Every structure is written in C-alpha cells, then in structure tokens.
C-alpha cells in the first residue's frame, strides 16, 4: 500500500461530506440539549456520538470515513481562521469521540488507551457547557495553577491530544509499507507518541499486549475497509488531524507551558 502525497491540510469537499456530517452532528445535539440544564448526563458524550453514528450506517460511512470527515471539518475551520481562532469544545469533542472506535478495533493491547481516552473526552464534553472553547479551559487552569494537576481539564486535553497523535502515527506507519505489520506500526507509534509520558508498568503492559493485536487483514476486516479505501481514509485523517494537534500544542506553548509532561 503506497503512501499518497499531495493532499493539502484540511481540504474539504463540502458538497459531498457536509450533509452526512451535519445530519449526524445535529441529531447528537438534539439528544444532548434535550437533557435538563445542569443535570449530569446519564449517557457519555462518546456513547451519544456512537449511537448517532450507528443510526447513520445507511449512509455508507465507515468508522474511518466518519473520523476523517469530522477532522476535515475541524481542520477546515482552523485553517480558514488561523491558529489564533478560538476552537469550540463541542465540535472538537464530537470529532474526538469518533476516534474511540478506532482504539476498540485494535483490541486488548490498546484497551488502556481507549478507557483513558474516552474518560478524558467525556470530561471535556461536560466542561464544554461551562467553558465553551479550548482556550477557555487553558485560561481557567492557568489562573488556578492547575494546568498539570491530575484530572484538570488542561491535563485531560493534553492526554486526548496524545491519543489523536497515536492514531495518526499508527496510520502513518501502517501506510508506509505493505510489509509493515500492525504490531510494528503500533509499537513504533506508541514508542514515539505516548510511551515517554507513561509509567513503566503501563509501558510493560502495552508491550505485552502488542502480541494480541489483529493482523493487517483482520484490522481491515474490522474496519470494513479494503486496502485502497483504508489508505484513502487513513491519509485523510493524517492530513486533517495534524492542524488540530498543532493547534492544541500552540495553546500550551503560547502560554509558556512545556509539552514534556
């Protein structure tokens, strides 16, 4: 599977993608806003997004294409408005929620990542009703000196960003060669993106779990993709997620917050 090039970051074919994407998100918003104001939601944001995605199965969207669509929408907003744009938490969390299914497709090796990732996305989604934007949660934690505090929204955002980058790196490795196994792709991706921030016990557990990863063929089957369609959708996510990852990084660095934590 050759790695394709030449696609510009955040390019969106709105005539084709917008109807499916916006109908999916508008239904989720109806479900979400139907809750009483101030009431803690009984279903997580991730669960709501998954339910809506299942309802849209007849549109022909696969997990990969739904994720690629959502991140192309986000990156289009960031690219159009520049990195000083104040990105809203709701659409960001909706897009991130779709990524949880990709962790699930990798099996037990990344179960820890899926659980942590889902928890952090849900926390940010609940916070969106109060803080509204990504900038606001950083400002809140800076004022309260809680940026790096366990469970803070700024720390949660940092962990979600690592999850997005893990999937991006895994896809990049997966596409780099037809001979690259999923174990090789995932191991290299984890070592580069998440391992530096995990304790020895977690790194050891992940290393052991790598042997339980599905084969390349099994993953494509789980994702309901062919070699050709997987290459297209993975590349779309790689291209679209990079501006979002860079945007999040700049939120920290613009406030003189180091990224090595």
Short mmCIF file of C-alpha atoms in Angstrom, two decimals:
data_model
loop_
_atom_site.label_atom_id
_atom_site.label_comp_id
_atom_site.label_asym_id
_atom_site.label_seq_id
_atom_site.Cartn_x
_atom_site.Cartn_y
_atom_site.Cartn_z
CA UNK A 1 0.00 0.00 0.00
CA UNK A 2 1.82 3.11 -1.16
CA UNK A 3 1.62 6.30 0.84
CA UNK A 4 -0.15 9.01 -1.12
CA UNK A 5 1.04 12.61 -1.17
CA UNK A 6 -0.07 15.98 -2.38
CA UNK A 7 -3.23 16.45 -0.33
CA UNK A 8 -3.42 19.84 1.37
CA UNK A 9 -4.23 20.01 5.09
CA UNK A 10 -7.90 20.33 5.88
CA UNK A 11 -9.26 20.20 2.32
CA UNK A 12 -13.00 19.54 2.47
CA UNK A 13 -15.35 18.50 -0.30
CA UNK A 14 -18.37 20.12 1.36
CA UNK A 15 -20.87 19.18 -1.37
CA UNK A 16 -20.27 15.52 -0.69
CA UNK A 17 -19.40 15.41 3.01
CA UNK A 18 -21.37 18.15 4.68
CA UNK A 19 -24.87 16.57 4.55
CA UNK A 20 -23.87 13.33 6.29
CA UNK A 21 -21.59 15.04 8.77
CA UNK A 22 -24.00 17.78 9.77
CA UNK A 23 -27.04 15.49 9.99
CA UNK A 24 -25.07 13.23 12.32
CA UNK A 25 -24.00 16.14 14.49
CA UNK A 26 -27.38 17.89 14.55
CA UNK A 27 -29.03 14.71 15.84
CA UNK A 28 -26.39 14.39 18.54
CA UNK A 29 -27.02 18.00 19.57
CA UNK A 30 -30.76 17.33 19.86
CA UNK A 31 -30.03 14.34 22.09
CA UNK A 32 -27.54 16.33 24.15
CA UNK A 33 -29.53 19.54 24.62
CA UNK A 34 -32.70 17.60 25.45
CA UNK A 35 -31.16 16.96 28.88
CA UNK A 36 -32.19 19.28 31.69
CA UNK A 37 -29.87 22.21 32.21
CA UNK A 38 -27.30 21.43 34.86
CA UNK A 39 -28.23 17.76 35.06
CA UNK A 40 -25.32 15.34 34.84
CA UNK A 41 -25.84 13.30 31.69
CA UNK A 42 -26.59 9.61 32.13
CA UNK A 43 -25.01 8.68 28.80
CA UNK A 44 -21.47 9.76 27.96
CA UNK A 45 -20.72 12.02 25.03
CA UNK A 46 -18.83 9.17 23.40
CA UNK A 47 -21.86 6.87 23.74
CA UNK A 48 -24.16 9.51 22.24
CA UNK A 49 -21.84 10.03 19.29
CA UNK A 50 -21.55 6.27 18.73
CA UNK A 51 -25.34 5.88 18.78
CA UNK A 52 -25.74 8.62 16.22
CA UNK A 53 -23.05 7.08 14.03
CA UNK A 54 -24.85 3.72 14.14
CA UNK A 55 -28.09 5.41 13.09
CA UNK A 56 -26.26 6.83 10.09
CA UNK A 57 -24.93 3.43 8.98
CA UNK A 58 -27.18 3.51 5.93
CA UNK A 59 -25.25 6.50 4.59
CA UNK A 60 -22.34 4.19 3.78
CA UNK A 61 -19.93 5.86 6.19
CA UNK A 62 -17.37 3.51 7.71
CA UNK A 63 -15.65 4.23 11.03
CA UNK A 64 -12.63 5.56 9.18
CA UNK A 65 -14.58 7.78 6.81
CA UNK A 66 -16.67 9.23 9.66
CA UNK A 67 -13.49 10.09 11.59
CA UNK A 68 -11.82 11.57 8.51
CA UNK A 69 -14.91 13.66 7.71
CA UNK A 70 -15.13 15.09 11.21
CA UNK A 71 -11.45 16.05 11.41
CA UNK A 72 -11.51 17.58 7.95
CA UNK A 73 -14.35 19.80 9.17
CA UNK A 74 -12.33 20.84 12.23
CA UNK A 75 -9.11 21.44 10.32
CA UNK A 76 -11.01 23.44 7.70
CA UNK A 77 -12.18 25.79 10.45
CA UNK A 78 -8.69 26.12 11.93
CA UNK A 79 -7.01 26.57 8.55
CA UNK A 80 -9.57 29.17 7.47
CA UNK A 81 -9.33 31.22 10.65
CA UNK A 82 -5.71 30.75 11.64
CA UNK A 83 -4.19 29.39 14.82
CA UNK A 84 -5.48 32.35 16.84
CA UNK A 85 -9.02 31.10 16.30
CA UNK A 86 -10.88 30.05 19.46
CA UNK A 87 -11.99 26.48 18.68
CA UNK A 88 -15.21 25.40 20.37
CA UNK A 89 -15.12 22.36 22.65
CA UNK A 90 -18.38 20.77 21.45
CA UNK A 91 -17.41 20.02 17.85
CA UNK A 92 -13.90 19.14 18.98
CA UNK A 93 -15.24 16.56 21.46
CA UNK A 94 -17.69 15.20 18.90
CA UNK A 95 -14.86 14.54 16.46
CA UNK A 96 -12.66 13.04 19.17
CA UNK A 97 -15.48 10.75 20.31
CA UNK A 98 -15.47 9.00 16.94
CA UNK A 99 -11.80 8.08 17.38
CA UNK A 100 -12.63 5.83 20.35
CA UNK A 101 -13.94 3.16 17.95
CA UNK A 102 -10.53 3.02 16.30
CA UNK A 103 -8.91 2.21 19.63
CA UNK A 104 -11.52 -0.51 20.10
CA UNK A 105 -10.61 -2.07 16.76
CA UNK A 106 -7.04 -2.59 17.98
CA UNK A 107 -8.14 -4.98 20.72
CA UNK A 108 -6.77 -5.52 24.22
CA UNK A 109 -3.35 -4.03 23.51
CA UNK A 110 -4.84 -0.54 23.47
CA UNK A 111 -7.72 -1.10 25.87
CA UNK A 112 -6.00 1.07 28.48
CA UNK A 113 -5.69 3.87 25.91
CA UNK A 114 -9.34 3.54 24.92
CA UNK A 115 -10.55 3.73 28.53
CA UNK A 116 -8.36 6.72 29.38
CA UNK A 117 -9.17 8.46 26.12
CA UNK A 118 -12.95 8.02 26.47
CA UNK A 119 -12.87 9.26 30.05
CA UNK A 120 -10.94 12.39 29.11
CA UNK A 121 -13.17 13.19 26.11
CA UNK A 122 -16.28 12.84 28.28
CA UNK A 123 -14.81 15.19 30.90
CA UNK A 124 -14.05 17.80 28.24
CA UNK A 125 -17.51 17.40 26.71
CA UNK A 126 -19.19 18.06 30.05
CA UNK A 127 -16.93 21.07 30.57
CA UNK A 128 -17.95 22.50 27.19
CA UNK A 129 -21.23 23.74 28.69
CA UNK A 130 -19.29 25.94 31.11
CA UNK A 131 -16.06 26.84 29.35
CA UNK A 132 -17.14 26.79 25.71
CA UNK A 133 -13.74 26.77 23.99
CA UNK A 134 -10.33 25.12 24.23
CA UNK A 135 -8.70 28.44 25.04
CA UNK A 136 -11.04 28.98 27.96
CA UNK A 137 -10.09 25.75 29.71
CA UNK A 138 -6.39 26.63 29.44
CA UNK A 139 -7.07 30.12 30.78
CA UNK A 140 -9.09 28.67 33.67
CA UNK A 141 -6.33 26.27 34.71
CA UNK A 142 -3.60 28.87 34.29
CA UNK A 143 -5.46 31.22 36.64
CA UNK A 144 -5.89 28.45 39.18
CA UNK A 145 -2.39 26.98 38.72
CA UNK A 146 -3.91 23.57 37.86
CA UNK A 147 -2.67 23.04 34.30
CA UNK A 148 -0.71 19.90 35.20
CA UNK A 149 -2.90 18.78 38.11
CA UNK A 150 -4.28 15.24 37.84
CA UNK A 151 -7.82 15.43 36.48
CA UNK A 152 -7.63 19.06 35.35
CA UNK A 153 -9.18 19.93 32.00
CA UNK A 154 -5.84 21.13 30.62
CA UNK A 155 -4.26 17.80 31.53
CA UNK A 156 -7.22 15.93 30.03
CA UNK A 157 -6.87 17.89 26.80
CA UNK A 158 -3.17 17.03 26.71
CA UNK A 159 -4.00 13.32 27.05
CA UNK A 160 -6.67 13.45 24.33
CA UNK A 161 -4.15 15.16 22.06
CA UNK A 162 -1.71 12.27 22.67
CA UNK A 163 -4.45 9.79 21.70
CA UNK A 164 -5.11 11.63 18.44
CA UNK A 165 -1.40 11.66 17.66
CA UNK A 166 -1.07 7.95 18.49
CA UNK A 167 -3.70 7.05 15.89
CA UNK A 168 -2.12 9.45 13.38
CA UNK A 169 1.34 7.91 13.85
CA UNK A 170 -0.06 4.38 13.69
CA UNK A 171 -1.81 5.15 10.40
CA UNK A 172 1.35 6.78 9.02
CA UNK A 173 3.38 3.68 9.86
CA UNK A 174 0.66 1.37 8.56
CA UNK A 175 0.70 3.12 5.19
CA UNK A 176 4.47 3.35 4.92
CA UNK A 177 4.90 -0.17 3.57
CA UNK A 178 2.81 -3.16 2.54
CA UNK A 179 5.22 -5.27 4.56
CA UNK A 180 4.72 -3.33 7.80
CA UNK A 181 2.69 -5.43 10.25
CA UNK A 182 0.17 -3.83 12.57
CA UNK A 183 2.36 -4.82 15.54
CA UNK A 184 5.33 -2.97 14.03
CA UNK A 185 3.21 0.04 13.15
CA UNK A 186 1.57 0.22 16.58
CA UNK A 187 4.75 -0.40 18.55
CA UNK A 188 6.62 2.37 16.76
CA UNK A 189 3.67 4.75 17.06
CA UNK A 190 3.28 4.13 20.78
CA UNK A 191 7.01 4.47 21.45
CA UNK A 192 7.07 7.86 19.73
CA UNK A 193 3.83 9.44 20.98
CA UNK A 194 2.71 8.04 24.35
CA UNK A 195 5.47 5.93 25.90
CA UNK A 196 7.53 8.93 27.05
CA UNK A 197 4.61 10.02 29.25
CA UNK A 198 3.60 6.64 30.67
CA UNK A 199 4.90 4.87 33.75
CA UNK A 200 6.99 1.71 33.43
CA UNK A 201 4.05 -0.55 34.40
CA UNK A 202 1.86 0.82 31.61
CA UNK A 203 4.64 0.61 29.04
CA UNK A 204 5.26 -3.01 30.03
CA UNK A 205 1.57 -3.89 29.75
CA UNK A 206 1.33 -2.27 26.34
CA UNK A 207 4.41 -4.12 25.12
CA UNK A 208 2.93 -7.45 26.21
CA UNK A 209 -0.42 -6.62 24.63
CA UNK A 210 1.13 -5.91 21.23
CA UNK A 211 1.26 -9.65 20.59
CA UNK A 212 -2.55 -9.74 20.74
CA UNK A 213 -3.03 -7.13 18.02
CA UNK A 214 -5.04 -8.22 14.99
CA UNK A 215 -3.25 -8.85 11.73
CA UNK A 216 -3.25 -6.25 8.99
CA UNK A 217 -6.00 -8.19 7.21
CA UNK A 218 -8.07 -8.61 10.38
CA UNK A 219 -7.93 -4.88 11.09
CA UNK A 220 -9.15 -4.02 7.60
CA UNK A 221 -11.99 -6.50 8.06
CA UNK A 222 -12.97 -4.98 11.41
CA UNK A 223 -12.95 -1.52 9.86
CA UNK A 224 -14.92 -2.73 6.83
CA UNK A 225 -12.24 -1.36 4.50
CA UNK A 226 -10.22 -2.61 1.56
CA UNK A 227 -6.52 -1.83 1.13
CA UNK A 228 -7.41 1.02 -1.21
CA UNK A 229 -10.21 2.55 0.86
CA UNK A 230 -8.22 2.26 4.10
CA UNK A 231 -5.27 4.07 2.51
CA UNK A 232 -7.53 6.89 1.36
CA UNK A 233 -9.33 7.34 4.69
CA UNK A 234 -6.22 6.94 6.86
CA UNK A 235 -4.39 9.54 4.79
CA UNK A 236 -7.34 11.89 5.13
CA UNK A 237 -7.19 11.56 8.92
CA UNK A 238 -3.40 12.02 8.95
CA UNK A 239 -3.68 15.24 6.94
CA UNK A 240 -6.68 16.61 8.84
CA UNK A 241 -5.53 15.76 12.36
CA UNK A 242 -2.14 17.46 12.06
CA UNK A 243 -3.51 21.04 12.13
CA UNK A 244 -5.63 20.15 15.16
CA UNK A 245 -2.67 18.60 17.01
CA UNK A 246 -0.54 21.65 16.17
CA UNK A 247 -3.35 23.96 17.30
CA UNK A 248 -3.56 22.21 20.69
CA UNK A 249 0.21 22.33 21.12
CA UNK A 250 0.20 26.07 20.46
CA UNK A 251 -2.40 26.59 23.19
CA UNK A 252 0.23 25.42 25.66
CA UNK A 253 3.38 26.87 24.13
CA UNK A 254 1.77 30.31 23.66
CA UNK A 255 1.33 30.32 27.45
CA UNK A 256 4.94 29.19 28.01
CA UNK A 257 3.78 25.71 29.09
CA UNK A 258 6.23 22.99 28.14
CA UNK A 259 4.92 19.91 26.33
CA UNK A 260 7.16 17.31 28.02
CA UNK A 261 4.58 16.08 30.53
#
